[in-house]
PDB file of C-alpha atoms in Angstrom:
ATOM      1  CA  GLN A1368    -172.501 -76.882 -99.059  1.00  0.00           C
ATOM      2  CA  GLN A1369    -169.131 -77.939-101.198  1.00  0.00           C
ATOM      3  CA  GLN A1370    -171.511 -79.353-103.945  1.00  0.00           C
ATOM      4  CA  VAL A1371    -171.981 -77.903-107.571  1.00  0.00           C
ATOM      5  CA  LYS A1372    -174.804 -79.232-109.325  1.00  0.00           C
ATOM      6  CA  GLN A1373    -175.044 -79.019-112.816  1.00  0.00           C
ATOM      7  CA  SER A1374    -177.789 -80.152-115.314  1.00  0.00           C
ATOM      8  CA  PRO A1375    -178.560 -81.491-118.032  1.00  0.00           C
ATOM      9  CA  GLN A1376    -176.720 -84.510-117.593  1.00  0.00           C
ATOM     10  CA  SER A1377    -176.754 -84.649-121.651  1.00  0.00           C
ATOM     11  CA  LEU A1378    -177.864 -82.633-124.238  1.00  0.00           C
ATOM     12  CA  ILE A1379    -178.318 -82.693-128.199  1.00  0.00           C
ATOM     13  CA  VAL A1380    -178.116 -79.563-130.361  1.00  0.00           C
ATOM     14  CA  GLN A1381    -178.390 -78.998-133.731  1.00  0.00           C
ATOM     15  CA  LYS A1382    -175.678 -77.608-135.745  1.00  0.00           C
ATOM     16  CA  GLY A1383    -176.114 -73.973-135.410  1.00  0.00           C
ATOM     17  CA  GLY A1384    -177.947 -73.929-132.190  1.00  0.00           C
ATOM     18  CA  ILE A1385    -177.154 -72.956-129.020  1.00  0.00           C
ATOM     19  CA  SER A1386    -176.282 -75.206-126.030  1.00  0.00           C
ATOM     20  CA  ILE A1387    -176.994 -74.091-122.607  1.00  0.00           C
ATOM     21  CA  ILE A1388    -175.717 -75.914-119.815  1.00  0.00           C
ATOM     22  CA  ASN A1389    -176.546 -75.100-116.066  1.00  0.00           C
ATOM     23  CA  CYS A1390    -174.616 -75.187-112.544  1.00  0.00           C
ATOM     24  CA  ALA A1391    -175.949 -73.793-109.204  1.00  0.00           C
ATOM     25  CA  TYR A1392    -173.834 -73.821-105.971  1.00  0.00           C
ATOM     26  CA  GLU A1393    -174.427 -72.896-102.111  1.00  0.00           C
ATOM     27  CA  ASN A1394    -171.211 -71.962-100.790  1.00  0.00           C
ATOM     28  CA  THR A1395    -171.288 -68.022-100.752  1.00  0.00           C
ATOM     29  CA  ALA A1396    -167.244 -68.354-100.427  1.00  0.00           C
ATOM     30  CA  PHE A1397    -166.665 -69.377-103.717  1.00  0.00           C
ATOM     31  CA  ASP A1398    -165.159 -66.601-106.173  1.00  0.00           C
ATOM     32  CA  TYR A1399    -164.067 -68.310-109.208  1.00  0.00           C
ATOM     33  CA  PHE A1400    -166.201 -70.390-111.464  1.00  0.00           C
ATOM     34  CA  PRO A1401    -164.292 -72.088-114.460  1.00  0.00           C
ATOM     35  CA  TRP A1402    -165.640 -74.382-117.518  1.00  0.00           C
ATOM     36  CA  TYR A1403    -163.887 -77.470-118.515  1.00  0.00           C
ATOM     37  CA  GLN A1404    -163.865 -79.312-121.683  1.00  0.00           C
ATOM     38  CA  GLN A1405    -163.126 -82.610-122.188  1.00  0.00           C
ATOM     39  CA  PHE A1406    -162.801 -85.157-125.123  1.00  0.00           C
ATOM     40  CA  PRO A1407    -162.788 -88.854-124.720  1.00  0.00           C
ATOM     41  CA  GLY A1408    -159.327 -90.097-123.585  1.00  0.00           C
ATOM     42  CA  LYS A1409    -158.106 -86.582-122.402  1.00  0.00           C
ATOM     43  CA  GLY A1410    -157.928 -84.639-119.601  1.00  0.00           C
ATOM     44  CA  PRO A1411    -160.479 -81.693-118.631  1.00  0.00           C
ATOM     45  CA  ALA A1412    -159.129 -78.355-120.472  1.00  0.00           C
ATOM     46  CA  LEU A1413    -160.308 -74.518-119.569  1.00  0.00           C
ATOM     47  CA  LEU A1414    -162.546 -73.318-121.222  1.00  0.00           C
ATOM     48  CA  ILE A1415    -163.693 -69.932-119.936  1.00  0.00           C
ATOM     49  CA  ALA A1416    -164.032 -68.761-116.151  1.00  0.00           C
ATOM     50  CA  ILE A1417    -165.972 -65.920-114.775  1.00  0.00           C
ATOM     51  CA  ARG A1418    -165.851 -64.291-111.252  1.00  0.00           C
ATOM     52  CA  PRO A1419    -168.744 -63.162-109.276  1.00  0.00           C
ATOM     53  CA  ASP A1420    -168.004 -59.022-109.838  1.00  0.00           C
ATOM     54  CA  VAL A1421    -169.304 -59.922-113.614  1.00  0.00           C
ATOM     55  CA  SER A1422    -172.257 -61.237-114.732  1.00  0.00           C
ATOM     56  CA  GLU A1423    -171.460 -62.219-118.223  1.00  0.00           C
ATOM     57  CA  LYS A1424    -168.123 -63.086-119.852  1.00  0.00           C
ATOM     58  CA  LYS A1425    -168.086 -64.124-123.771  1.00  0.00           C
ATOM     59  CA  GLU A1426    -165.242 -65.497-125.182  1.00  0.00           C
ATOM     60  CA  GLY A1427    -165.969 -66.294-129.080  1.00  0.00           C
ATOM     61  CA  ARG A1428    -168.749 -68.072-128.970  1.00  0.00           C
ATOM     62  CA  PHE A1429    -168.503 -69.529-125.325  1.00  0.00           C
ATOM     63  CA  THR A1430    -170.682 -67.120-122.707  1.00  0.00           C
ATOM     64  CA  ILE A1431    -170.919 -67.615-119.131  1.00  0.00           C
ATOM     65  CA  SER A1432    -173.731 -66.254-117.284  1.00  0.00           C
ATOM     66  CA  PHE A1433    -173.804 -65.632-113.634  1.00  0.00           C
ATOM     67  CA  ASN A1434    -176.431 -64.484-111.336  1.00  0.00           C
ATOM     68  CA  LYS A1435    -175.104 -64.124-107.833  1.00  0.00           C
ATOM     69  CA  SER A1436    -177.960 -63.662-106.084  1.00  0.00           C
ATOM     70  CA  ALA A1437    -179.420 -67.256-107.192  1.00  0.00           C
ATOM     71  CA  LYS A1438    -176.040 -68.648-106.730  1.00  0.00           C
ATOM     72  CA  GLN A1439    -176.437 -69.923-110.516  1.00  0.00           C
ATOM     73  CA  PHE A1440    -174.264 -69.373-113.585  1.00  0.00           C
ATOM     74  CA  SER A1441    -174.425 -71.055-117.127  1.00  0.00           C
ATOM     75  CA  LEU A1442    -172.448 -71.529-120.257  1.00  0.00           C
ATOM     76  CA  HIS A1443    -174.019 -70.815-123.587  1.00  0.00           C
ATOM     77  CA  ILE A1444    -172.386 -72.070-126.884  1.00  0.00           C
ATOM     78  CA  MET A1445    -173.588 -70.607-130.026  1.00  0.00           C
ATOM     79  CA  ASP A1446    -173.467 -71.432-133.574  1.00  0.00           C
ATOM     80  CA  SER A1447    -172.741 -74.732-131.777  1.00  0.00           C
ATOM     81  CA  GLN A1448    -170.295 -76.944-134.248  1.00  0.00           C
ATOM     82  CA  PRO A1449    -170.012 -81.243-134.145  1.00  0.00           C
ATOM     83  CA  GLY A1450    -166.556 -80.198-133.093  1.00  0.00           C
ATOM     84  CA  ASP A1451    -168.056 -79.050-129.694  1.00  0.00           C
ATOM     85  CA  SER A1452    -169.225 -82.193-129.070  1.00  0.00           C
ATOM     86  CA  ALA A1453    -167.720 -83.093-125.945  1.00  0.00           C
ATOM     87  CA  THR A1454    -168.290 -83.737-122.072  1.00  0.00           C
ATOM     88  CA  TYR A1455    -168.535 -79.861-119.954  1.00  0.00           C
ATOM     89  CA  PHE A1456    -167.815 -79.612-116.246  1.00  0.00           C
ATOM     90  CA  CYS A1457    -168.873 -76.589-114.547  1.00  0.00           C
ATOM     91  CA  ALA A1458    -166.524 -75.879-111.245  1.00  0.00           C
ATOM     92  CA  ALA A1459    -165.961 -73.770-108.507  1.00  0.00           C
ATOM     93  CA  ASN A1460    -162.959 -72.358-105.790  1.00  0.00           C
ATOM     94  CA  TRP A1461    -162.035 -69.999-103.850  1.00  0.00           C
ATOM     95  CA  GLY A1462    -158.200 -69.103-103.385  1.00  0.00           C
ATOM     96  CA  ALA A1463    -156.181 -71.411-104.862  1.00  0.00           C
ATOM     97  CA  GLN A1464    -157.918 -74.220-103.709  1.00  0.00           C
ATOM     98  CA  LYS A1465    -159.246 -77.642-104.855  1.00  0.00           C
ATOM     99  CA  LEU A1466    -162.061 -77.182-107.514  1.00  0.00           C
ATOM    100  CA  VAL A1467    -165.105 -78.252-106.734  1.00  0.00           C
ATOM    101  CA  PHE A1468    -166.866 -80.251-109.676  1.00  0.00           C
ATOM    102  CA  GLY A1469    -170.686 -80.441-111.075  1.00  0.00           C
ATOM    103  CA  GLN A1470    -171.376 -83.776-112.548  1.00  0.00           C
ATOM    104  CA  GLY A1471    -170.897 -82.917-116.247  1.00  0.00           C
ATOM    105  CA  THR A1472    -172.806 -82.827-119.153  1.00  0.00           C
ATOM    106  CA  ARG A1473    -172.205 -84.667-122.061  1.00  0.00           C
ATOM    107  CA  LEU A1474    -173.263 -82.629-125.112  1.00  0.00           C
ATOM    108  CA  THR A1475    -173.711 -83.726-128.718  1.00  0.00           C
ATOM    109  CA  ILE A1476    -174.041 -81.626-131.766  1.00  0.00           C
ATOM    110  CA  ASN A1477    -175.765 -83.131-134.504  1.00  0.00           C
ATOM    111  CA  PRO A1478    -174.668 -82.340-138.260  1.00  0.00           C
TER     112      PRO A1478
ATOM    113  CA  ASP B1396    -150.959 -78.890-124.628  1.00  0.00           C
ATOM    114  CA  SER B1397    -151.843 -77.949-121.082  1.00  0.00           C
ATOM    115  CA  GLY B1398    -147.884 -78.141-120.034  1.00  0.00           C
ATOM    116  CA  VAL B1399    -148.600 -80.435-117.300  1.00  0.00           C
ATOM    117  CA  THR B1400    -147.603 -84.102-118.334  1.00  0.00           C
ATOM    118  CA  GLN B1401    -148.261 -87.174-116.904  1.00  0.00           C
ATOM    119  CA  THR B1402    -147.171 -90.552-116.933  1.00  0.00           C
ATOM    120  CA  PRO B1403    -147.420 -93.595-117.403  1.00  0.00           C
ATOM    121  CA  LYS B1404    -150.851 -92.783-120.049  1.00  0.00           C
ATOM    122  CA  HIS B1405    -151.993 -96.679-119.079  1.00  0.00           C
ATOM    123  CA  LEU B1406    -151.530 -98.699-116.103  1.00  0.00           C
ATOM    124  CA  ILE B1407    -152.755-102.478-115.710  1.00  0.00           C
ATOM    125  CA  THR B1408    -152.349-103.870-112.538  1.00  0.00           C
ATOM    126  CA  ALA B1409    -153.755-106.760-110.411  1.00  0.00           C
ATOM    127  CA  THR B1410    -155.803-106.314-107.027  1.00  0.00           C
ATOM    128  CA  GLY B1411    -153.129-106.126-104.260  1.00  0.00           C
ATOM    129  CA  GLN B1412    -150.517-104.406-105.872  1.00  0.00           C
ATOM    130  CA  ARG B1413    -148.949-100.780-105.128  1.00  0.00           C
ATOM    131  CA  VAL B1414    -148.358 -98.487-108.472  1.00  0.00           C
ATOM    132  CA  THR B1415    -146.949 -94.895-108.819  1.00  0.00           C
ATOM    133  CA  LEU B1416    -148.066 -91.897-110.757  1.00  0.00           C
ATOM    134  CA  ARG B1417    -145.895 -89.280-112.017  1.00  0.00           C
ATOM    135  CA  CYS B1418    -146.853 -85.667-112.442  1.00  0.00           C
ATOM    136  CA  SER B1419    -144.750 -82.749-113.611  1.00  0.00           C
ATOM    137  CA  PRO B1420    -146.585 -79.401-113.063  1.00  0.00           C
ATOM    138  CA  ARG B1421    -146.037 -76.195-116.087  1.00  0.00           C
ATOM    139  CA  SER B1422    -142.588 -74.541-115.127  1.00  0.00           C
ATOM    140  CA  GLY B1423    -143.255 -72.232-112.864  1.00  0.00           C
ATOM    141  CA  ASP B1424    -146.512 -73.476-111.295  1.00  0.00           C
ATOM    142  CA  LEU B1425    -145.941 -74.739-107.510  1.00  0.00           C
ATOM    143  CA  SER B1426    -149.630 -75.982-106.883  1.00  0.00           C
ATOM    144  CA  VAL B1427    -150.175 -79.889-107.570  1.00  0.00           C
ATOM    145  CA  TYR B1428    -153.788 -81.071-107.287  1.00  0.00           C
ATOM    146  CA  TRP B1429    -154.453 -84.771-107.773  1.00  0.00           C
ATOM    147  CA  TYR B1430    -157.577 -85.633-108.962  1.00  0.00           C
ATOM    148  CA  GLN B1431    -159.900 -89.088-109.723  1.00  0.00           C
ATOM    149  CA  GLN B1432    -162.222 -89.567-112.410  1.00  0.00           C
ATOM    150  CA  SER B1433    -164.688 -92.368-112.307  1.00  0.00           C
ATOM    151  CA  LEU B1434    -167.900 -93.043-114.082  1.00  0.00           C
ATOM    152  CA  ASP B1435    -170.117 -93.148-111.266  1.00  0.00           C
ATOM    153  CA  GLN B1436    -168.517 -90.382-109.036  1.00  0.00           C
ATOM    154  CA  GLY B1437    -167.298 -87.751-111.554  1.00  0.00           C
ATOM    155  CA  LEU B1438    -164.248 -86.047-110.919  1.00  0.00           C
ATOM    156  CA  GLN B1439    -162.969 -86.187-107.289  1.00  0.00           C
ATOM    157  CA  PHE B1440    -160.435 -83.922-105.451  1.00  0.00           C
ATOM    158  CA  LEU B1441    -157.965 -86.168-103.784  1.00  0.00           C
ATOM    159  CA  ILE B1442    -154.879 -83.903-102.351  1.00  0.00           C
ATOM    160  CA  GLN B1443    -153.055 -80.670-103.100  1.00  0.00           C
ATOM    161  CA  TYR B1444    -149.170 -80.027-102.340  1.00  0.00           C
ATOM    162  CA  TYR B1445    -147.839 -76.568-102.472  1.00  0.00           C
ATOM    163  CA  ASN B1446    -144.112 -75.955-102.851  1.00  0.00           C
ATOM    164  CA  GLY B1447    -143.398 -79.257-101.288  1.00  0.00           C
ATOM    165  CA  GLU B1448    -145.861 -79.089 -98.714  1.00  0.00           C
ATOM    166  CA  GLU B1449    -149.260 -81.038 -98.187  1.00  0.00           C
ATOM    167  CA  ARG B1450    -152.110 -77.899 -98.586  1.00  0.00           C
ATOM    168  CA  ALA B1451    -155.215 -79.986 -98.719  1.00  0.00           C
ATOM    169  CA  LYS B1452    -156.880 -83.211 -98.505  1.00  0.00           C
ATOM    170  CA  GLY B1453    -160.077 -84.382 -99.901  1.00  0.00           C
ATOM    171  CA  ASN B1454    -161.729 -87.869-100.246  1.00  0.00           C
ATOM    172  CA  ILE B1455    -158.342 -89.515-100.432  1.00  0.00           C
ATOM    173  CA  LEU B1456    -158.414 -93.362 -99.125  1.00  0.00           C
ATOM    174  CA  GLU B1457    -155.960 -94.077 -96.455  1.00  0.00           C
ATOM    175  CA  ARG B1458    -154.311 -96.363 -98.940  1.00  0.00           C
ATOM    176  CA  PHE B1459    -152.954 -93.733-101.263  1.00  0.00           C
ATOM    177  CA  SER B1460    -150.703 -91.058-100.556  1.00  0.00           C
ATOM    178  CA  ALA B1461    -148.958 -87.973-102.402  1.00  0.00           C
ATOM    179  CA  GLN B1462    -145.909 -86.394-102.208  1.00  0.00           C
ATOM    180  CA  GLN B1463    -144.212 -83.247-104.237  1.00  0.00           C
ATOM    181  CA  PHE B1464    -140.606 -83.396-104.691  1.00  0.00           C
ATOM    182  CA  PRO B1465    -138.001 -80.407-104.736  1.00  0.00           C
ATOM    183  CA  ASP B1466    -138.058 -80.051-108.263  1.00  0.00           C
ATOM    184  CA  LEU B1467    -142.193 -79.365-107.888  1.00  0.00           C
ATOM    185  CA  HIS B1468    -143.170 -82.655-109.653  1.00  0.00           C
ATOM    186  CA  SER B1469    -145.641 -84.878-107.903  1.00  0.00           C
ATOM    187  CA  GLU B1470    -146.059 -88.599-106.999  1.00  0.00           C
ATOM    188  CA  LEU B1471    -149.555 -90.209-106.380  1.00  0.00           C
ATOM    189  CA  ASN B1472    -149.094 -93.686-104.479  1.00  0.00           C
ATOM    190  CA  LEU B1473    -151.751 -96.223-104.718  1.00  0.00           C
ATOM    191  CA  SER B1474    -151.547 -99.372-102.895  1.00  0.00           C
ATOM    192  CA  SER B1475    -153.170-102.505-101.833  1.00  0.00           C
ATOM    193  CA  LEU B1476    -155.391-102.112-104.764  1.00  0.00           C
ATOM    194  CA  GLU B1477    -158.999-102.658-105.511  1.00  0.00           C
ATOM    195  CA  LEU B1478    -161.186-103.301-108.342  1.00  0.00           C
ATOM    196  CA  GLY B1479    -162.586-100.427-107.496  1.00  0.00           C
ATOM    197  CA  ASP B1480    -159.917 -98.309-107.785  1.00  0.00           C
ATOM    198  CA  SER B1481    -159.843 -98.380-111.863  1.00  0.00           C
ATOM    199  CA  ALA B1482    -160.309 -94.719-112.479  1.00  0.00           C
ATOM    200  CA  LEU B1483    -158.491 -92.031-114.402  1.00  0.00           C
ATOM    201  CA  TYR B1484    -156.157 -90.338-112.448  1.00  0.00           C
ATOM    202  CA  PHE B1485    -155.529 -86.609-113.466  1.00  0.00           C
ATOM    203  CA  CYS B1486    -153.155 -84.346-112.175  1.00  0.00           C
ATOM    204  CA  ALA B1487    -153.547 -80.286-112.357  1.00  0.00           C
ATOM    205  CA  SER B1488    -151.048 -77.410-111.490  1.00  0.00           C
ATOM    206  CA  SER B1489    -151.731 -73.923-111.049  1.00  0.00           C
ATOM    207  CA  GLY B1490    -148.975 -71.062-109.685  1.00  0.00           C
ATOM    208  CA  PRO B1491    -148.303 -67.189-109.268  1.00  0.00           C
ATOM    209  CA  LEU B1492    -147.439 -66.770-113.296  1.00  0.00           C
ATOM    210  CA  ALA B1493    -150.687 -67.966-114.303  1.00  0.00           C
ATOM    211  CA  GLY B1494    -153.033 -64.811-115.359  1.00  0.00           C
ATOM    212  CA  ASP B1495    -155.486 -65.824-112.332  1.00  0.00           C
ATOM    213  CA  TYR B1496    -154.350 -68.039-109.728  1.00  0.00           C
ATOM    214  CA  ASN B1497    -157.073 -69.761-109.512  1.00  0.00           C
ATOM    215  CA  GLU B1498    -156.699 -71.411-112.989  1.00  0.00           C
ATOM    216  CA  GLN B1499    -155.829 -74.856-112.903  1.00  0.00           C
ATOM    217  CA  PHE B1500    -154.144 -76.747-115.922  1.00  0.00           C
ATOM    218  CA  PHE B1501    -154.869 -80.320-115.979  1.00  0.00           C
ATOM    219  CA  GLY B1502    -152.615 -83.124-117.477  1.00  0.00           C
ATOM    220  CA  PRO B1503    -153.881 -85.969-120.235  1.00  0.00           C
ATOM    221  CA  GLY B1504    -154.163 -88.615-116.925  1.00  0.00           C
ATOM    222  CA  THR B1505    -153.307 -91.990-116.136  1.00  0.00           C
ATOM    223  CA  ARG B1506    -155.840 -94.545-116.764  1.00  0.00           C
ATOM    224  CA  LEU B1507    -155.759 -97.311-114.107  1.00  0.00           C
ATOM    225  CA  THR B1508    -156.943-100.645-114.609  1.00  0.00           C
ATOM    226  CA  VAL B1509    -157.083-102.824-111.717  1.00  0.00           C
ATOM    227  CA  LEU B1510    -157.864-106.317-112.601  1.00  0.00           C
TER     228      LEU B1510
END
């Protein structure tokens, strides 16, 4: 019940394309769903986050779509750029609790 | 820069040894979290402290311990090290001054290599 399942494990997208990463969760107590971006040798950096009272949140080229009934959420990266090549982690928690992370998606944007 | 600092950046040691990893949270943050990142296990929660008190424990081995000091910095102690303890160790912090109290900000990590 504590798991967050993320797919795909790896993703290759052409420059200018749309990158889509999906996550699913079981625990309905989760009320905060962040996405983290991690470059090699660096710590995860908070990219964007959503709460279940909204179905979509957009920040620049990054959009989270949230489906509460399906217990799924996804990250869309529009106009993907080579600089977006990184590992992306979805996560979930409630209160000021530990983050439960997905397994990560290694995204490569081909020029 | 997240505002969370961790030292050292790299640590190489031998099996059976003991090491201490240090973390300073963002100014004003009261909660500190420790996570372990290995290739096959992803990011795993170890332990959380809030204002000096242990708040939650994850899959932390008995050989590992942590504490948070009055100035809010935290230390993670790893003892009787094994080859399998080689990983990246991240500290994150969150607090009442964040826009969202759930937000956790990660430090740059300490890469531990056990030979």
